Structure formats: structure tokens, C-alpha cells
Short mmCIF file of C-alpha atoms and ligand atoms in Angstrom, two decimals:
data_model
loop_
_atom_site.label_atom_id
_atom_site.label_comp_id
_atom_site.label_asym_id
_atom_site.label_seq_id
_atom_site.Cartn_x
_atom_site.Cartn_y
_atom_site.Cartn_z
CA MET A 8 83.42 51.30 229.24
CA ASN A 9 82.68 48.11 231.06
CA LYS A 10 83.12 44.72 229.45
CA GLN A 11 79.52 43.64 229.82
CA LEU A 12 78.33 46.67 227.90
CA ILE A 13 80.72 45.93 225.03
CA PHE A 14 79.66 42.30 225.04
CA PHE A 15 76.00 43.29 224.99
CA PHE A 16 76.57 45.72 222.12
CA LEU A 17 78.40 43.09 220.03
CA PHE A 18 75.75 40.53 220.84
CA VAL A 19 73.02 42.84 219.54
CA LEU A 20 75.01 43.44 216.34
CA PHE A 21 75.41 39.69 215.93
CA ILE A 22 71.64 39.18 216.21
CA ILE A 23 70.88 41.96 213.70
CA TYR A 24 73.47 40.62 211.27
CA SER A 25 72.19 37.05 211.58
CA PHE A 26 68.65 38.17 210.80
CA SER A 27 69.72 40.22 207.80
CA VAL A 28 71.77 37.32 206.35
CA TYR A 29 68.96 34.88 206.96
CA PHE A 30 66.28 37.01 205.31
CA SER A 31 68.29 38.24 202.35
CA GLY A 32 69.03 34.57 201.61
CA THR A 33 65.38 33.67 201.35
CA THR A 34 64.42 36.56 199.08
CA TYR A 35 66.94 35.56 196.37
CA ASP A 36 64.83 34.83 193.30
CA LYS A 37 67.13 34.32 190.30
CA GLY A 38 64.28 33.99 187.86
CA ILE A 39 62.46 31.16 189.58
CA SER A 40 59.22 33.21 189.69
CA HIS A 41 59.34 33.19 185.87
CA PHE A 42 59.40 29.39 185.77
CA THR A 43 55.65 29.23 185.23
CA THR A 44 53.59 26.27 184.03
CA GLU A 45 53.85 27.70 180.51
CA ALA A 46 57.63 28.01 180.80
CA LYS A 47 57.80 24.39 182.00
CA LEU A 48 55.88 23.30 178.92
CA GLY A 49 58.35 25.34 176.85
CA LYS A 50 61.26 23.54 178.51
CA LYS A 51 59.69 20.20 177.63
CA LEU A 52 59.27 21.29 174.01
CA PHE A 53 62.81 22.63 173.94
CA GLN A 54 63.99 19.17 174.95
CA GLU A 55 61.64 17.26 172.63
CA LYS A 56 62.56 19.33 169.56
CA ASN A 57 66.21 19.08 170.54
CA CYS A 58 66.84 22.82 170.15
CA ILE A 59 70.05 22.34 172.16
CA SER A 60 71.58 20.40 169.24
CA CYS A 61 72.08 23.74 167.47
CA HIS A 62 71.72 26.32 170.27
CA GLN A 63 73.50 26.88 173.57
CA ILE A 64 71.96 27.77 176.92
CA TYR A 65 74.32 29.02 179.64
CA GLY A 66 77.11 28.38 177.12
CA LEU A 67 76.39 24.69 176.61
CA GLY A 68 74.96 23.07 173.51
CA GLY A 69 75.45 22.94 169.76
CA TYR A 70 77.13 25.70 167.80
CA MET A 71 75.17 25.91 164.58
CA GLY A 72 72.72 28.47 165.95
CA PRO A 73 73.24 31.36 168.35
CA GLU A 74 73.44 31.28 172.16
CA LEU A 75 69.90 31.73 173.50
CA THR A 76 70.35 32.46 177.25
CA ASN A 77 69.84 36.21 176.97
CA ILE A 78 68.32 36.43 173.50
CA ILE A 79 65.15 38.14 174.79
CA SER A 80 66.85 40.94 176.73
CA TYR A 81 69.54 41.23 174.06
CA ARG A 82 66.76 42.27 171.69
CA ASP A 83 65.46 44.85 174.19
CA ASN A 84 62.79 42.42 175.42
CA ASP A 85 61.23 42.41 171.98
CA GLU A 86 60.11 38.82 171.52
CA SER A 87 58.75 39.31 167.99
CA ILE A 88 62.02 38.23 166.34
CA ALA A 89 62.16 35.00 168.35
CA ARG A 90 58.50 34.41 167.49
CA ALA A 91 59.15 34.89 163.78
CA PHE A 92 62.04 32.39 163.89
CA LEU A 93 59.84 29.85 165.67
CA LYS A 94 56.89 30.42 163.36
CA GLY A 95 58.69 30.19 160.05
CA GLY A 96 62.22 28.89 160.55
CA THR A 97 64.93 30.11 158.14
CA ALA A 98 67.17 28.51 155.56
CA LYS A 99 69.39 27.37 158.46
CA MET A 100 66.85 26.83 161.22
CA PRO A 101 64.14 24.22 160.61
CA ASN A 102 60.46 25.13 160.75
CA PHE A 103 59.07 22.88 163.48
CA GLN A 104 55.42 23.52 162.47
CA LEU A 105 54.70 24.77 165.98
CA ASN A 106 51.22 25.98 166.88
CA ASP A 107 50.65 29.31 168.66
CA GLU A 108 50.39 27.65 172.07
CA GLU A 109 53.74 25.91 171.60
CA ILE A 110 55.37 29.14 170.45
CA ASP A 111 54.00 30.97 173.53
CA ALA A 112 55.42 28.22 175.73
CA LEU A 113 58.86 28.39 174.11
CA ILE A 114 58.88 32.18 174.44
CA SER A 115 58.01 31.87 178.16
CA TYR A 116 60.88 29.43 178.57
CA LEU A 117 63.28 31.77 176.76
CA LYS A 118 62.15 34.60 179.07
CA TYR A 119 62.73 32.42 182.11
CA ILE A 120 66.26 31.40 181.14
CA ASP A 121 66.99 35.05 180.39
CA LYS A 122 66.17 35.92 184.00
CA ALA A 123 67.83 32.84 185.44
CA GLY A 124 71.27 33.30 183.94
CA ASN A 125 73.72 35.63 182.30
CA TYR A 126 75.75 34.14 179.58
CA PRO A 127 77.90 36.81 177.94
CA PRO A 128 80.83 37.75 180.15
CA LYS A 129 79.66 40.40 182.57
CA ALA A 130 80.73 44.02 182.26
CA TYR A 131 82.82 45.38 185.14
CA GLU A 132 84.21 48.71 186.20
CA ILE A 133 87.24 49.23 188.41
CA THR A 134 86.57 51.20 191.58
CA PRO A 135 89.04 53.73 193.07
CA TYR A 136 90.02 50.99 195.59
CA GLY A 137 91.21 48.69 192.81
CA THR A 138 88.32 46.26 193.20
CA VAL A 139 85.67 45.51 190.58
CA ASN A 140 81.97 46.24 190.46
CA GLU A 141 79.58 44.62 188.05
CA ILE A 142 77.89 47.06 185.70
CA VAL A 143 74.25 46.08 185.78
CA THR A 144 72.59 47.22 182.59
CA ASP A 145 69.38 45.23 182.84
CA GLU A 146 67.30 44.00 185.75
CA LYS A 147 67.68 40.21 185.95
C1 HEC B 203 69.26 22.66 162.88
C2 HEC B 203 69.70 23.60 163.86
C3 HEC B 203 68.66 24.34 164.68
C4 HEC B 203 67.69 23.81 165.49
C5 HEC B 203 67.38 22.34 165.74
C6 HEC B 203 67.02 24.93 166.10
N1 HEC B 203 67.56 26.11 165.66
FE1 HEC B 203 67.03 27.98 166.25
N2 HEC B 203 68.37 28.79 164.97
C7 HEC B 203 69.26 28.04 164.20
C8 HEC B 203 70.08 28.96 163.43
C9 HEC B 203 71.20 28.56 162.49
C10 HEC B 203 69.62 30.27 163.76
C11 HEC B 203 70.10 31.56 163.12
C12 HEC B 203 69.28 31.56 161.87
C13 HEC B 203 69.76 32.29 160.71
O1 HEC B 203 70.68 33.10 160.82
O2 HEC B 203 69.15 32.02 159.64
C14 HEC B 203 68.56 30.12 164.73
C15 HEC B 203 67.86 31.17 165.31
C16 HEC B 203 67.01 31.04 166.39
C17 HEC B 203 66.42 32.13 167.12
C18 HEC B 203 66.62 33.61 166.86
C19 HEC B 203 67.85 34.10 167.60
C20 HEC B 203 68.03 35.59 167.48
O3 HEC B 203 69.12 35.97 167.07
O4 HEC B 203 67.13 36.33 167.87
C21 HEC B 203 65.65 31.58 168.12
C22 HEC B 203 64.85 32.32 169.17
C23 HEC B 203 65.74 30.15 167.96
N3 HEC B 203 66.56 29.86 166.91
C24 HEC B 203 65.09 29.25 168.78
C25 HEC B 203 65.07 27.88 168.57
C26 HEC B 203 64.25 26.95 169.33
C27 HEC B 203 63.34 27.33 170.49
C28 HEC B 203 64.47 25.71 168.78
C29 HEC B 203 63.79 24.42 169.15
C30 HEC B 203 62.34 24.40 168.97
C31 HEC B 203 65.46 25.87 167.72
N4 HEC B 203 65.79 27.19 167.62
C32 HEC B 203 65.98 24.82 166.99
C33 HEC B 203 69.39 26.69 164.15
C34 HEC B 203 68.57 25.79 164.80
#
């Protein structure tokens, strides 16, 4: 085979590869589409009410209450438990007297952080080649 043909073939592969890398990079979402206006309001409330003093997000925060990063998907995307906590509080978690709009906003924020990050250590399986593959149990 002549050299120019090989060069041309490799050059075409290079172009195809460059395009695929470029476009897969721009389609990476990581939850940002869930960062709606409502979720932004929820983030503001989360900061104002200082929820982080007792709860962690992405592993950081206070340790009196549970980690909240994946609390929505952990409960099979059933938000009613989170709502009940926010509505009434418990003996350990204060009742912040939130109205329905504020609760909706906080729930949106919790849904956003659930999509944006994975806090519990990921589950892996070992492949026959001795490398690891993440076991994806839930669409993030
Ligand atoms: C004084 C500490 C404290 C603060 C402040 C606090 N929480 Fe909590 N939260 C807790 C504790 C403790 C629990 C577990 C409650 C229990 O077991 O009674 C909890 C539970 C929860 C749960 C339920 C978790 C589950 O397992 O499903 C959610 C959701 C939640 N809190 C959200 C919030 C949000 C949002 C804020 C801010 C508006 C907040 N918390 C502020 C202490 C706190």
C-alpha cells in the first residue's frame, strides 16, 4: 500500500475522532438542565435556612442530619418523605414554617443535586480483563 493512502486513511480517522470528542464534550449535562429557576430559589433557601449546618451535600456539611445528595433517588424518587420532613420537622429536625412554594423550591433543589452528583461510593464490578466498570443502577 502506498504511503499517501495510509496517511490519508489516518487523517480521515483523526478528523472523525476529533469531531466525536468535540461533540460528546458539549452534550455532557451532569444535571445542569435540572438547575431550574425553582431549584435556584431552593438553593437560596437552603443557604438562608442553613440546612448545611446539619446536613451534608457531596459529603460536606454538618453531621447531625443525613447526607442529602442522593436522598431523592435513594427513596426511589418518592419525594413525599422529604416533603413531610420539610413540612413538619421532627424532634431532631426543626420545623422551618415553610410555605408550599418554599417546599417545592427545596424539593427541586434536592432533585437537582441528586442528578448533579453521586455521593455514596459507587458500585463497581471487575471485568474479565481485571479492570473495573461502574454499575449504573439509576440514570443520573
Ligand atoms: C438542626 C439540624 C437540622 C437542620 C438545620 C435541618 N435538618 Fe433536615 N434533618 C435533620 C435530622 C436530624 C434529620 C433526620 C430526622 C430524624 O431522624 O428525626 C433530618 C432529615 C431531613 C430530611 C429527610 C431525609 C431522609 O432520610 O429522607 C430532609 C429531606 C431534610 N432533613 C432536609 C432539610 C432541609 C432542606 C433543611 C433546611 C431547610 C434541613 N433539613 C435543616 C436535622 C436538620
